[in-house]
mmCIF file of C-alpha atoms in Angstrom:
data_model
loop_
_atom_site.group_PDB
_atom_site.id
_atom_site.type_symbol
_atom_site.label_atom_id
_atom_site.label_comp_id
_atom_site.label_asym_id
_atom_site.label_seq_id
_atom_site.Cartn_x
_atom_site.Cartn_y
_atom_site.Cartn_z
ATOM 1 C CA UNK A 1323 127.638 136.082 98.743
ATOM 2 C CA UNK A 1324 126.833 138.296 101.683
ATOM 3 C CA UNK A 1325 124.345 137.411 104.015
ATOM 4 C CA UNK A 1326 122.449 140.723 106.031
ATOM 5 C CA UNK A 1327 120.091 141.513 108.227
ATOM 6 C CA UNK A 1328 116.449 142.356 106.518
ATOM 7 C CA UNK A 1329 115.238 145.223 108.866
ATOM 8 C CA UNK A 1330 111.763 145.499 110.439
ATOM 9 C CA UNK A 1331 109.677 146.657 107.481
ATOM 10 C CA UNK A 1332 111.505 144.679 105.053
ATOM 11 C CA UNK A 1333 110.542 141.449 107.210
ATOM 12 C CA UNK A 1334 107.229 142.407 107.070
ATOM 13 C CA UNK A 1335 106.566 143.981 103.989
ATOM 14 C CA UNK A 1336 107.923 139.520 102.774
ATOM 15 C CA UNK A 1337 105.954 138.207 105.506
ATOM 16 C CA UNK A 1338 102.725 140.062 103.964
ATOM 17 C CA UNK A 1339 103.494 138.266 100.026
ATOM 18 C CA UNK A 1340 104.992 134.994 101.433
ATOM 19 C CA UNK A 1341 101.732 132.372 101.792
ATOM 20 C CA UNK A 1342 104.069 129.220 102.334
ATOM 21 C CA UNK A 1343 105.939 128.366 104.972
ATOM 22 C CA UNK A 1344 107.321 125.494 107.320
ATOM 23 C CA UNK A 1345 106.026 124.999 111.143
ATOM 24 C CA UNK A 1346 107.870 123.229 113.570
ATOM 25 C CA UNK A 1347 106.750 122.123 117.308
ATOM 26 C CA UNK A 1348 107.914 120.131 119.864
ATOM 27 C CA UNK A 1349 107.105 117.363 122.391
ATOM 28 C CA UNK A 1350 109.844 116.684 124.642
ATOM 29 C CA UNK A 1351 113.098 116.751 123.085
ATOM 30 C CA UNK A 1352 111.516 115.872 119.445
ATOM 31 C CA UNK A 1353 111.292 118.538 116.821
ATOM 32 C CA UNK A 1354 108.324 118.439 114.058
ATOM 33 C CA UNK A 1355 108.126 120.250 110.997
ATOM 34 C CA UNK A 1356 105.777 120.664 108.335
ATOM 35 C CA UNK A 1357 105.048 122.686 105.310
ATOM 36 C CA UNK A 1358 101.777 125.269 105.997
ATOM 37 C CA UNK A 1359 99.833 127.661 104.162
ATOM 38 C CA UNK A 1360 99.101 130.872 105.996
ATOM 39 C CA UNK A 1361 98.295 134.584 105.666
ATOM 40 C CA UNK A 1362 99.783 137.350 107.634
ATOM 41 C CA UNK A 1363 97.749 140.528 109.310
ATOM 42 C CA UNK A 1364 98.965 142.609 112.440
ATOM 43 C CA UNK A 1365 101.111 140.639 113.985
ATOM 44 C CA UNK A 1366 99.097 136.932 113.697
ATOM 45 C CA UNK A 1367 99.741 134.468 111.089
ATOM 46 C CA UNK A 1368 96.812 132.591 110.349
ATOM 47 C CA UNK A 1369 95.949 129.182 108.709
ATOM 48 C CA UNK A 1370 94.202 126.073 108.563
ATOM 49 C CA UNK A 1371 95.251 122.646 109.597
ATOM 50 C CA UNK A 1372 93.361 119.006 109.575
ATOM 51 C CA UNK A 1373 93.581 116.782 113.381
ATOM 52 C CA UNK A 1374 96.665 115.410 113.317
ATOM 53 C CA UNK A 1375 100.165 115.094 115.067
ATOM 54 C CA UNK A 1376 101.233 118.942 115.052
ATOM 55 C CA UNK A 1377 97.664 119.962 116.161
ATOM 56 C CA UNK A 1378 98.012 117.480 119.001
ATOM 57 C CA UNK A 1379 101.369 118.687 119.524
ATOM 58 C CA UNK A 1380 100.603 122.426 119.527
ATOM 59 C CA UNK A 1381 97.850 122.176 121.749
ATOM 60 C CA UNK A 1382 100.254 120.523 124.438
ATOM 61 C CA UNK A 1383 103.197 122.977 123.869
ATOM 62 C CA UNK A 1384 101.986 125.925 121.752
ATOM 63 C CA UNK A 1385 105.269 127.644 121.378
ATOM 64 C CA UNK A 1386 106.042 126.918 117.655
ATOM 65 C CA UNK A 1387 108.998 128.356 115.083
ATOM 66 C CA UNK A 1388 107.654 129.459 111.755
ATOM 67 C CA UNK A 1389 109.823 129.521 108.901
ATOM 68 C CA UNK A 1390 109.231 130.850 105.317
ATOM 69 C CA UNK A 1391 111.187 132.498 102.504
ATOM 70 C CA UNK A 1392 111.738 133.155 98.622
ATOM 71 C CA UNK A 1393 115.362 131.367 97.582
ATOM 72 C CA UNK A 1394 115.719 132.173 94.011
ATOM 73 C CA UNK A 1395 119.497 130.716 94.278
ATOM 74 C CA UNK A 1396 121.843 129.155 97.161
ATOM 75 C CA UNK A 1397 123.114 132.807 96.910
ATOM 76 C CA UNK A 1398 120.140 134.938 96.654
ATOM 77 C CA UNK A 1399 117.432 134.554 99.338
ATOM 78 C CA UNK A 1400 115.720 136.002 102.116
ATOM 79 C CA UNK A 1401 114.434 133.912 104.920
ATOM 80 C CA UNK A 1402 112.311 134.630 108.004
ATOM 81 C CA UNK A 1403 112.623 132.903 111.376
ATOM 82 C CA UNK A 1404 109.330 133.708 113.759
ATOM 83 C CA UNK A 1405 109.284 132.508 117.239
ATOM 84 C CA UNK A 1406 105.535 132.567 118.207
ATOM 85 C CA UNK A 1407 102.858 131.221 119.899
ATOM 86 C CA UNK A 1408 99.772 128.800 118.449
ATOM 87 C CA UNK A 1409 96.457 129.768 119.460
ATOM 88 C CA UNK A 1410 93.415 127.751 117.804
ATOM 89 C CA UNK A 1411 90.278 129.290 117.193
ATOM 90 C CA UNK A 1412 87.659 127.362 117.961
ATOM 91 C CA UNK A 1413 83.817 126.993 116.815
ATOM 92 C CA UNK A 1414 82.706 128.681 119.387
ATOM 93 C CA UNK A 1415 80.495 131.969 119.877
ATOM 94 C CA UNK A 1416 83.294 133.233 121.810
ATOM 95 C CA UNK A 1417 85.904 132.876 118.849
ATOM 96 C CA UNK A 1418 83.315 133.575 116.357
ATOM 97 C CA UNK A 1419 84.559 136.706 115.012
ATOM 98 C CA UNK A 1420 88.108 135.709 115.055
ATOM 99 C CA UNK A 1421 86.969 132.533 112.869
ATOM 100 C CA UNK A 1422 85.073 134.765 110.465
ATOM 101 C CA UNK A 1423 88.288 136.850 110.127
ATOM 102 C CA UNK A 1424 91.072 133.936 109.600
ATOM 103 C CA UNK A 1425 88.450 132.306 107.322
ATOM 104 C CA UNK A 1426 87.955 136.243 105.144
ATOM 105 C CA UNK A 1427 91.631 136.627 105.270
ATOM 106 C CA UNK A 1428 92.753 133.362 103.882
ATOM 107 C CA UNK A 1429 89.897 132.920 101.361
ATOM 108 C CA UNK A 1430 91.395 136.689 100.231
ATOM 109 C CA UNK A 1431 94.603 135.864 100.424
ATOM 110 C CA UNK A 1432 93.982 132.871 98.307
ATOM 111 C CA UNK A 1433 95.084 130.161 100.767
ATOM 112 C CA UNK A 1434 92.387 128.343 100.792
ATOM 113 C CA UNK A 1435 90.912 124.749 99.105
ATOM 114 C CA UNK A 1436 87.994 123.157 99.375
ATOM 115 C CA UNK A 1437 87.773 121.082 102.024
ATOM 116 C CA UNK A 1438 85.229 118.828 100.588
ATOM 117 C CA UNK A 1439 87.636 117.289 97.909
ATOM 118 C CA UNK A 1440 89.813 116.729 100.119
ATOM 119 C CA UNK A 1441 90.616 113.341 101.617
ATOM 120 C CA UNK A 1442 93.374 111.310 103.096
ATOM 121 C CA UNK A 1443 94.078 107.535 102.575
ATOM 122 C CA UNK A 1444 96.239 106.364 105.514
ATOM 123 C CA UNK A 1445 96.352 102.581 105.625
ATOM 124 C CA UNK A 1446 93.725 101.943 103.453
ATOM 125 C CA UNK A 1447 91.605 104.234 104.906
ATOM 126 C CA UNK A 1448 89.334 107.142 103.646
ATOM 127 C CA UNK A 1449 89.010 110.013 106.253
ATOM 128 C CA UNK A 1450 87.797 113.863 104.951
ATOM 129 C CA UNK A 1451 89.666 116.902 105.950
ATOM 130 C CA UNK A 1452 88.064 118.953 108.798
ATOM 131 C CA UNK A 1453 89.655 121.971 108.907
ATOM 132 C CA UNK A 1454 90.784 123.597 112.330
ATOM 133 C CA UNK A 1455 91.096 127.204 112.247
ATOM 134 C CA UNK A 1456 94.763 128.774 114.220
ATOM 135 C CA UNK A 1457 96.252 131.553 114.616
ATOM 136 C CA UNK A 1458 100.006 132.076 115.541
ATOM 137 C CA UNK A 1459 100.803 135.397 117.550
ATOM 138 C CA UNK A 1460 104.708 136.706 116.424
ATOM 139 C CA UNK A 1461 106.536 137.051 119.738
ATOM 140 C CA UNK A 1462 110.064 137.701 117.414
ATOM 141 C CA UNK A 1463 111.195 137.707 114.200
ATOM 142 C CA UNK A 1464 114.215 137.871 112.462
ATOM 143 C CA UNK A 1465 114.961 138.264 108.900
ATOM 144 C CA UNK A 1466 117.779 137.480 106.517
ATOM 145 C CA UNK A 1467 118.887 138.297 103.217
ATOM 146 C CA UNK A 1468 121.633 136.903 100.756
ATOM 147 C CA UNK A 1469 123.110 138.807 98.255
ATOM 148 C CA UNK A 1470 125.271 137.142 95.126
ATOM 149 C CA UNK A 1471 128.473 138.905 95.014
ATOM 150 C CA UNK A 1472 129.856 137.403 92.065
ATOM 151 C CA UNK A 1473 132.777 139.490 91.046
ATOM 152 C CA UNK A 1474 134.002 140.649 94.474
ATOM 153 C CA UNK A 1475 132.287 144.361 93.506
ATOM 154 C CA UNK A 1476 129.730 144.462 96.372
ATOM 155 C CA UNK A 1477 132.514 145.294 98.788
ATOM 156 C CA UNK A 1478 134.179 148.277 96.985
ATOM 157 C CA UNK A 1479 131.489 151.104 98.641
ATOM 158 C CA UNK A 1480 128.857 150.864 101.016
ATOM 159 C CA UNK A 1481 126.681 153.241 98.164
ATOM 160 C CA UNK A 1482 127.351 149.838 96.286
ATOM 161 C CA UNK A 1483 126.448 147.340 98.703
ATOM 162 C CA UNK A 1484 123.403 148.925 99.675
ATOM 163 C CA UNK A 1485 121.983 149.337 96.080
ATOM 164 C CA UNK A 1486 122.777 146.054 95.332
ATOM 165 C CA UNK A 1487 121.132 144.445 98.424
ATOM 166 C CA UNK A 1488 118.010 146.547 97.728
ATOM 167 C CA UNK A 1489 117.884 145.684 94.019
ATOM 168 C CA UNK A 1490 118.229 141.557 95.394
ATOM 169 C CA UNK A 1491 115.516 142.345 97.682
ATOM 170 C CA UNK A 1492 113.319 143.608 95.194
ATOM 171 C CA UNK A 1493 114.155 140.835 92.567
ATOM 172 C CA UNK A 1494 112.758 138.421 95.741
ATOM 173 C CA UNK A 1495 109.677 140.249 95.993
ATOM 174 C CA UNK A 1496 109.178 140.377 92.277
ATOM 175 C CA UNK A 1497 109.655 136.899 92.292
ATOM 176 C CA UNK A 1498 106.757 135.876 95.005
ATOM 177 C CA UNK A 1499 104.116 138.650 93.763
ATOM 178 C CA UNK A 1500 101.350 136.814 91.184
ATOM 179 C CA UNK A 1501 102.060 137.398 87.417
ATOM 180 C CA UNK A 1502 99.841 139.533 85.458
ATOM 181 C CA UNK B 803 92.393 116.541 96.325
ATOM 182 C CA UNK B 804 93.558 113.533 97.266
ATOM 183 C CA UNK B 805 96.074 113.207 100.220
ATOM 184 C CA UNK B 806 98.107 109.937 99.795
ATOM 185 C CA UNK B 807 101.105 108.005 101.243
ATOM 186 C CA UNK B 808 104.220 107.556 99.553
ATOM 187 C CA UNK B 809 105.720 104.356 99.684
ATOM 188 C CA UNK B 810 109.239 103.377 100.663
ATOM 189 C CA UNK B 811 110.643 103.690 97.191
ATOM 190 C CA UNK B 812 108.835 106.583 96.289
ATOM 191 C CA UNK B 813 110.668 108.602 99.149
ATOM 192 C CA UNK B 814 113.600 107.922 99.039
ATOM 193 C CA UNK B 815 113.870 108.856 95.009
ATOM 194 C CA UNK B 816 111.967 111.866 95.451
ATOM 195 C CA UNK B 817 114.682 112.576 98.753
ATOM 196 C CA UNK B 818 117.706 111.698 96.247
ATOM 197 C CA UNK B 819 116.575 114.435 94.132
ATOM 198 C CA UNK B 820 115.706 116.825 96.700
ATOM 199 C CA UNK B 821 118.171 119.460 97.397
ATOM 200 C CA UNK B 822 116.648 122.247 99.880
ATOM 201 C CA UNK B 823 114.712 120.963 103.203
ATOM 202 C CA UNK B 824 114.157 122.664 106.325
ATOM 203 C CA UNK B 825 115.644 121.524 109.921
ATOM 204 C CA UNK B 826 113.935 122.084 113.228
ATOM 205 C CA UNK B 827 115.846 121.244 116.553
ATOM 206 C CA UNK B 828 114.661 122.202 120.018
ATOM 207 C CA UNK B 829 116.252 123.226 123.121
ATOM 208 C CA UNK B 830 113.537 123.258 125.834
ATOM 209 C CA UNK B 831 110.183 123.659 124.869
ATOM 210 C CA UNK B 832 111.538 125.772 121.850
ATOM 211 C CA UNK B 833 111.788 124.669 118.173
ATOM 212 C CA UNK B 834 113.968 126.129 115.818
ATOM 213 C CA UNK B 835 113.651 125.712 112.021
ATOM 214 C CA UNK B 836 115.674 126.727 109.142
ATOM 215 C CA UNK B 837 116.091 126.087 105.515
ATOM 216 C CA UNK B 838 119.401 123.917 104.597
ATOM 217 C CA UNK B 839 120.717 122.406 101.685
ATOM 218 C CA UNK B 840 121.314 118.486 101.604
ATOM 219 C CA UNK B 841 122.678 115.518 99.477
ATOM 220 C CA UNK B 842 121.033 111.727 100.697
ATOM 221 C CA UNK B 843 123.111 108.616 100.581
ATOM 222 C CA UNK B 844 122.361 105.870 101.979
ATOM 223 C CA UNK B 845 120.240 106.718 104.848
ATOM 224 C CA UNK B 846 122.408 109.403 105.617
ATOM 225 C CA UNK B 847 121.670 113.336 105.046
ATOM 226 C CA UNK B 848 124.847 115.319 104.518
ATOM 227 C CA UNK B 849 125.312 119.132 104.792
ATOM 228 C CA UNK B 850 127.332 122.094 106.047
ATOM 229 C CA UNK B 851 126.294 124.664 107.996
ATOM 230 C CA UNK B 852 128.290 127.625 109.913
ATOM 231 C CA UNK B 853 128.229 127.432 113.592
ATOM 232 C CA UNK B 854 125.520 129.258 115.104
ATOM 233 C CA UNK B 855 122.263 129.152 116.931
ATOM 234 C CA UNK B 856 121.195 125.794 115.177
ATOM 235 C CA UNK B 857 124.249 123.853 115.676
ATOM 236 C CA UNK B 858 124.372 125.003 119.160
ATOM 237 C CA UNK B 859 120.936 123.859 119.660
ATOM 238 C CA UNK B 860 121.560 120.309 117.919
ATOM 239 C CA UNK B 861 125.248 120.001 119.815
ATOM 240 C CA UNK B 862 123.094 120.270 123.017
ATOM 241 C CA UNK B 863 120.422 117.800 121.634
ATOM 242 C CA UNK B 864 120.821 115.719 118.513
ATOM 243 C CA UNK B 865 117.360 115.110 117.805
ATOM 244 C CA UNK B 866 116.043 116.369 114.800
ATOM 245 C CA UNK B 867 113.123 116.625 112.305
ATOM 246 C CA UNK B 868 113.890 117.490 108.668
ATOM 247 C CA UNK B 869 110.990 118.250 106.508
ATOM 248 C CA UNK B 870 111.450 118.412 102.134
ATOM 249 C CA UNK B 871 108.921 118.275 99.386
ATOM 250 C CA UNK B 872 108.210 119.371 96.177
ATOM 251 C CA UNK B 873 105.145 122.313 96.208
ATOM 252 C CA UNK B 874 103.687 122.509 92.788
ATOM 253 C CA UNK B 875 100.231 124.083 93.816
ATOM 254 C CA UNK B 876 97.996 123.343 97.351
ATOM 255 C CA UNK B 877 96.743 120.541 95.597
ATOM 256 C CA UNK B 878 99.693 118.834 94.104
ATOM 257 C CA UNK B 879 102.581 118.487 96.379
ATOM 258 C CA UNK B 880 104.761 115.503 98.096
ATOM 259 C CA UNK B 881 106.118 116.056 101.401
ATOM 260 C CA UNK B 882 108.394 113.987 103.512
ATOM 261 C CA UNK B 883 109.014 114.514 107.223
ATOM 262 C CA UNK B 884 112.239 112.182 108.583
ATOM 263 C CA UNK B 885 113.066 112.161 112.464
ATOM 264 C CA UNK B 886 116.933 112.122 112.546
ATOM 265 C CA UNK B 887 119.948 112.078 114.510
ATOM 266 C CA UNK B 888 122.419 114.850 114.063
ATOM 267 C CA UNK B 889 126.339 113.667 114.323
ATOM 268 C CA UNK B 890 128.892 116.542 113.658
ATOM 269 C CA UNK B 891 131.712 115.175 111.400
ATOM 270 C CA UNK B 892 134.863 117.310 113.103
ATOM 271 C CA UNK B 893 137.966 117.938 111.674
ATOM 272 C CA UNK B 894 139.925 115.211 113.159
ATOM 273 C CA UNK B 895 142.083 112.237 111.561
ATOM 274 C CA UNK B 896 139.209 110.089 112.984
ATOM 275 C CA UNK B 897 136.617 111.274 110.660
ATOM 276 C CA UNK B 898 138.571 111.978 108.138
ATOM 277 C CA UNK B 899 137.010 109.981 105.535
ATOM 278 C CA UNK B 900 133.474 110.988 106.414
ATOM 279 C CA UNK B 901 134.305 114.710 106.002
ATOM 280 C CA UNK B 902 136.178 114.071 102.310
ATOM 281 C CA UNK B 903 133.099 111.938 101.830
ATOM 282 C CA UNK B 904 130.633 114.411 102.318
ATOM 283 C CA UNK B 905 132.549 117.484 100.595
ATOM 284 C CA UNK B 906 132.790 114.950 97.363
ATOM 285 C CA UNK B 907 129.159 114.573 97.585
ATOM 286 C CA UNK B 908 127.939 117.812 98.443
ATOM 287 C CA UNK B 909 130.135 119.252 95.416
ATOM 288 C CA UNK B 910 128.907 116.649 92.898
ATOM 289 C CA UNK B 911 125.386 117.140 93.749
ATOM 290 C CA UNK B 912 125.728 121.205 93.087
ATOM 291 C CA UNK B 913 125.473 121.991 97.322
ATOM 292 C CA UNK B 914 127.920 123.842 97.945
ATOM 293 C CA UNK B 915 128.489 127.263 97.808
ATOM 294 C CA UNK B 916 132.355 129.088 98.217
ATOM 295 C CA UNK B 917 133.032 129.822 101.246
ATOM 296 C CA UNK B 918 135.821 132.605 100.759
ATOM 297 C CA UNK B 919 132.654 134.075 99.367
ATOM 298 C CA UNK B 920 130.590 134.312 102.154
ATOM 299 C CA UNK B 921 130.344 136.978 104.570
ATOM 300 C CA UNK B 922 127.874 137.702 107.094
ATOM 301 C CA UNK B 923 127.097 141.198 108.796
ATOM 302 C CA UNK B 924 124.902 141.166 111.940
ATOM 303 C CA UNK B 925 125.313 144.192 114.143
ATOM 304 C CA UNK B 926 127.671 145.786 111.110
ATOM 305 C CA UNK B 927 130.271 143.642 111.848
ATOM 306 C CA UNK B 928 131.898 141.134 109.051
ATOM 307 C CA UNK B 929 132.408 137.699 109.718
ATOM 308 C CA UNK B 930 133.448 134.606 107.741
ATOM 309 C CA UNK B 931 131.232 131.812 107.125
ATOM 310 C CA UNK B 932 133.315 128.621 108.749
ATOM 311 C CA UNK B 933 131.468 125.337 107.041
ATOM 312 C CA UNK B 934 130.990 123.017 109.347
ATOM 313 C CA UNK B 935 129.711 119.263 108.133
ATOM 314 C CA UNK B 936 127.573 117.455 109.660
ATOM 315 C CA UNK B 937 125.413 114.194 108.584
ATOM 316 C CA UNK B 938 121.939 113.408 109.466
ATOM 317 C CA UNK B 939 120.757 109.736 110.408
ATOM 318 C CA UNK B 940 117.392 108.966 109.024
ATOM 319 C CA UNK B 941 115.681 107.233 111.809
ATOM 320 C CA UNK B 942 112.110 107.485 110.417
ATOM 321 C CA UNK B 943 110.508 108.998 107.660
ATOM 322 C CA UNK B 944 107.175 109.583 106.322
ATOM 323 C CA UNK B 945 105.895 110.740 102.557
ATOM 324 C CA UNK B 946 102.590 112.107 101.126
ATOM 325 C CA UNK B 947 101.672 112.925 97.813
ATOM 326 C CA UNK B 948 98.241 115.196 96.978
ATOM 327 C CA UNK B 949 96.722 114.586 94.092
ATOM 328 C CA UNK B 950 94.417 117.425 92.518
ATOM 329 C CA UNK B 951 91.428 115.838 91.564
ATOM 330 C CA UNK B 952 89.409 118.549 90.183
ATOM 331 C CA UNK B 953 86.504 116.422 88.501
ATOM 332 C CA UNK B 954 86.454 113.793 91.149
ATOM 333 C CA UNK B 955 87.054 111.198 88.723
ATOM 334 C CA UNK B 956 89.811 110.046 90.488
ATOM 335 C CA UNK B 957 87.328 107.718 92.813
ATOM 336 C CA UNK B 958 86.105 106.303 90.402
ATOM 337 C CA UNK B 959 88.153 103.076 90.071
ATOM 338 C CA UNK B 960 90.984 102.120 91.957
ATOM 339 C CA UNK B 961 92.537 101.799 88.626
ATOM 340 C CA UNK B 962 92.361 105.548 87.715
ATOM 341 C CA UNK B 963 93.131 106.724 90.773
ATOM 342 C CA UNK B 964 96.680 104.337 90.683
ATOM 343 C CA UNK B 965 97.197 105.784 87.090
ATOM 344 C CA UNK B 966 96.587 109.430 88.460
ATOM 345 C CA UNK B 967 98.899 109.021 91.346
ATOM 346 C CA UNK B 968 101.346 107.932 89.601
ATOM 347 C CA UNK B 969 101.161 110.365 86.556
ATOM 348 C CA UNK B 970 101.254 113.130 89.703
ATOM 349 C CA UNK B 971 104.369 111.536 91.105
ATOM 350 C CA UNK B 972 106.274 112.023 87.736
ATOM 351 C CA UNK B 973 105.084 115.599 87.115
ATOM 352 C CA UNK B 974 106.679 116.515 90.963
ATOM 353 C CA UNK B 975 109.663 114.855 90.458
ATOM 354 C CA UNK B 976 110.170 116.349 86.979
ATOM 355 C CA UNK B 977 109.886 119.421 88.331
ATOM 356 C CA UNK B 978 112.670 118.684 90.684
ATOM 357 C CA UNK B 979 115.156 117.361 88.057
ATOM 358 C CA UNK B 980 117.466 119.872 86.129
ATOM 359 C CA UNK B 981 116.594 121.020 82.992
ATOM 360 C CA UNK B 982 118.553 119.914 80.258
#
């Protein structure tokens, strides 16, 4: 296995397919992390969350790592590590057309459910999903790839390497786009 | 959908299958998150890592958030988030045991990758991937299962809803196991 650097476009042509990540904040010296669904455009990621911990969290500290990728094997993978910075967008006529945007983008980008079905039982009881509309600005990003190097044959030229890093990279992208 | 939360039990199988989770740690006000590969025994994460910005990070402050789950759509997924304590497991007589402990487990679960293998190129220069092993104590941790509920017959009896659950529950950890 050899693990690279995925350049600028690369990053960002993944970034564009990938809908699922992880988001982590922080209060104090205590990491959180959860799973997120969001959709990339010009340098913003943006998604939906209910009220909860994170939100609370973000709010107080809104400088938040973002992590997603496509891991077809514990050889093969590319992974993206965003430093950025949570800004919610609030039902206000101020933030009005940035709502109507995130909301567009996501329902295009088909990250998106109904919020009416969708309820949480914690202790017993019933409370509905109210989604909050945010937006996380990318301050940096880095990207990696792994490449399988099974017989050794990666290493003989760097012709080699490079065609088999960009076939790997393509097999990830394959692998996220929707089947027809 | 139906957001739920898993029980005790139901964790910690659906963690002993569980192979891939993500780590955040924090050094300021900054998180940092990255995929990693685990085995769980007995309240215990193990894994290997190479020494870098994350174990730098957790060195400096031990607490940690790992987050795992099983993603079969947005509506049917089960997630658990564990606040943990990271303890390094150095190659010393001392912890001796704990090390040949967690290389026997990490290689009979299938996490573990060769690390003659493994070469990383930042900046075009080659370096080896050291392992380094490491164990995470669970100090708290937290599932939730969705359930799609696409009909909204799930409400209507405690019954069916228990049934759907747990139907749900099987189909995500199926999808975990290895296929035979």
């Amino acid at each position: 296995m050899l693990i690279l650097e995925l350049g600028r476009e690369n990053s960002i042509e993944l970034l564009s397919l990938l809908r699922l990540g992880r988001i982590a904040c922080t209060q104090g010296p205590q990491s959180y992390v959860v799973p997120f669904y969001f959709a990339y455009q010009d340098n913003y990621l943006y998604s939906f969350s209910t009220v909860g911990q994170r939100v609370e969290w973000m709010r107080a500290n809104p400088l938040v790592c973002v992590e997603a990728d496509q891991i077809i094997s514990a050889e093969e993978w590319a992974t993206l590590i965003i430093f950025g910075y949570f800004k919610e967008l609030p039902d206000t006529p101020e933030w009005k057309d940035e709502r109507e945007f995130a909301f567009k983008l996501l329902r295009q980008k088909g990250v998106w459910w109904e919020p009416g079905y969708a309820k949480t039982i914690i202790g017993g009881i019933e409370r509905p999903l109210v989604p909050l509309y945010f937006r996380i600005e990318i301050r940096k990003m880095t990207g990696h790839q792994a490449v399988p190097d099974p017989a050794g044959s990666i290493e003989e030229t760097q012709n080699q390497r490079k065609t088999a890093t960009t076939n790997s990279f393509r097999r990830i992208l394959d692998a996220i786009r929707p089947k027809s």
